[in-house]
Tab-separated table of C-alpha atoms in Angstrom:
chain	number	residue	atom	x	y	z
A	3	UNK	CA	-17.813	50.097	254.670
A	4	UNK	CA	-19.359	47.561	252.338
A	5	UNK	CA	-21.301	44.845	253.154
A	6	UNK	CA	-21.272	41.680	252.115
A	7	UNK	CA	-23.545	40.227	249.531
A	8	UNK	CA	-25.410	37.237	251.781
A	9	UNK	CA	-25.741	34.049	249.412
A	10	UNK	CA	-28.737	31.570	248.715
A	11	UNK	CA	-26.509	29.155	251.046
A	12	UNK	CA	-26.862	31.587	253.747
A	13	UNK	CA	-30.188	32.008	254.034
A	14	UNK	CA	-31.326	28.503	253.462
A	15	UNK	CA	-28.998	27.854	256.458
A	16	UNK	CA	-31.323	30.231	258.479
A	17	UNK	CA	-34.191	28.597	257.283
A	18	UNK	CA	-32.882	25.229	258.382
A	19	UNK	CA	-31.805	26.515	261.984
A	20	UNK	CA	-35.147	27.884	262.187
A	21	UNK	CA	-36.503	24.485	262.086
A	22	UNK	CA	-34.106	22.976	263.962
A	23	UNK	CA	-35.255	25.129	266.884
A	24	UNK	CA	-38.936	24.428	266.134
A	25	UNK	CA	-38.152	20.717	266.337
A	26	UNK	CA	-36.321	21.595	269.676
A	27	UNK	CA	-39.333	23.170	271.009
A	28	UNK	CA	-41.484	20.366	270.023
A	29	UNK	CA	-38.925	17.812	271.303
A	30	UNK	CA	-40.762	16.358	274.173
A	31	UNK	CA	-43.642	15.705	271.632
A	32	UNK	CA	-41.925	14.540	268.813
A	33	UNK	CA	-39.595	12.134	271.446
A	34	UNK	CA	-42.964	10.570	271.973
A	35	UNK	CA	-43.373	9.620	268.349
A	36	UNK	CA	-39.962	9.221	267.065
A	37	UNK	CA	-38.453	8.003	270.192
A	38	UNK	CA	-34.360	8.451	269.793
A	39	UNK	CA	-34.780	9.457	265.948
A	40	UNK	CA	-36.324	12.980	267.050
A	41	UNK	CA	-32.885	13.530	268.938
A	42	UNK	CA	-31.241	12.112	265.498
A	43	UNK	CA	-33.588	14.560	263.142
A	44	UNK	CA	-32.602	17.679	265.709
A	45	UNK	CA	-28.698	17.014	265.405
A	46	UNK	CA	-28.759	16.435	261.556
A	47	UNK	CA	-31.210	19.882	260.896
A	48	UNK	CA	-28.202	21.797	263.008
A	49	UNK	CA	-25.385	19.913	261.263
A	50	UNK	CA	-27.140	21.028	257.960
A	51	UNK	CA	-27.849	24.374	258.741
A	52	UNK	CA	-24.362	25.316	260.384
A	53	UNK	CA	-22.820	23.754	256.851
A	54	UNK	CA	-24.984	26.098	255.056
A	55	UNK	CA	-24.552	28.622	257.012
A	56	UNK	CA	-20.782	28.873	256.654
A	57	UNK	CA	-20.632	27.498	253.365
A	58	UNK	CA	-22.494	30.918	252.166
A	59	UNK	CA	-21.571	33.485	254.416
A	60	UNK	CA	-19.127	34.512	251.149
A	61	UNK	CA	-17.811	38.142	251.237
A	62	UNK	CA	-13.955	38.809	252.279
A	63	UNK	CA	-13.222	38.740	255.711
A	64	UNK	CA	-13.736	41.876	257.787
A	65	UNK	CA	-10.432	42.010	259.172
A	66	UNK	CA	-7.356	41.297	256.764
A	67	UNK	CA	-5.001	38.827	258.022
């Protein structure tokens, strides 16, 4: 079975979920500074990263319709 080539779009979307979950570890901090905006920054790194992340997942689907 042949995999998939993964695109640029893919792994940038990692890259942004990654910090999207370092911002949600830091979240308590960063409400401190930020206030509401932190929660705002959080939501928009996810909404990024799932958009990239589907956007360049490319490839046929495994399973033909």
């Amino acid at each position: 079975m042949q995999q998939p080539d993964q695109s640029t779009n893919f792994w940038l979307g990692n890259v942004v979920l990654g910090a999207a979950f370092v911002v949600l570890l830091a979240l308590g901090t960063l409400w401190e500074w930020l206030g509401v905006w932190a929660l705002g920054l959080w939501i928009a790194l996810v909404a990024v990263g799932v958009y990239l992340l589907t956007r360049g997942k490319g490839g046929s689907p495994l399973f033909p319709d």
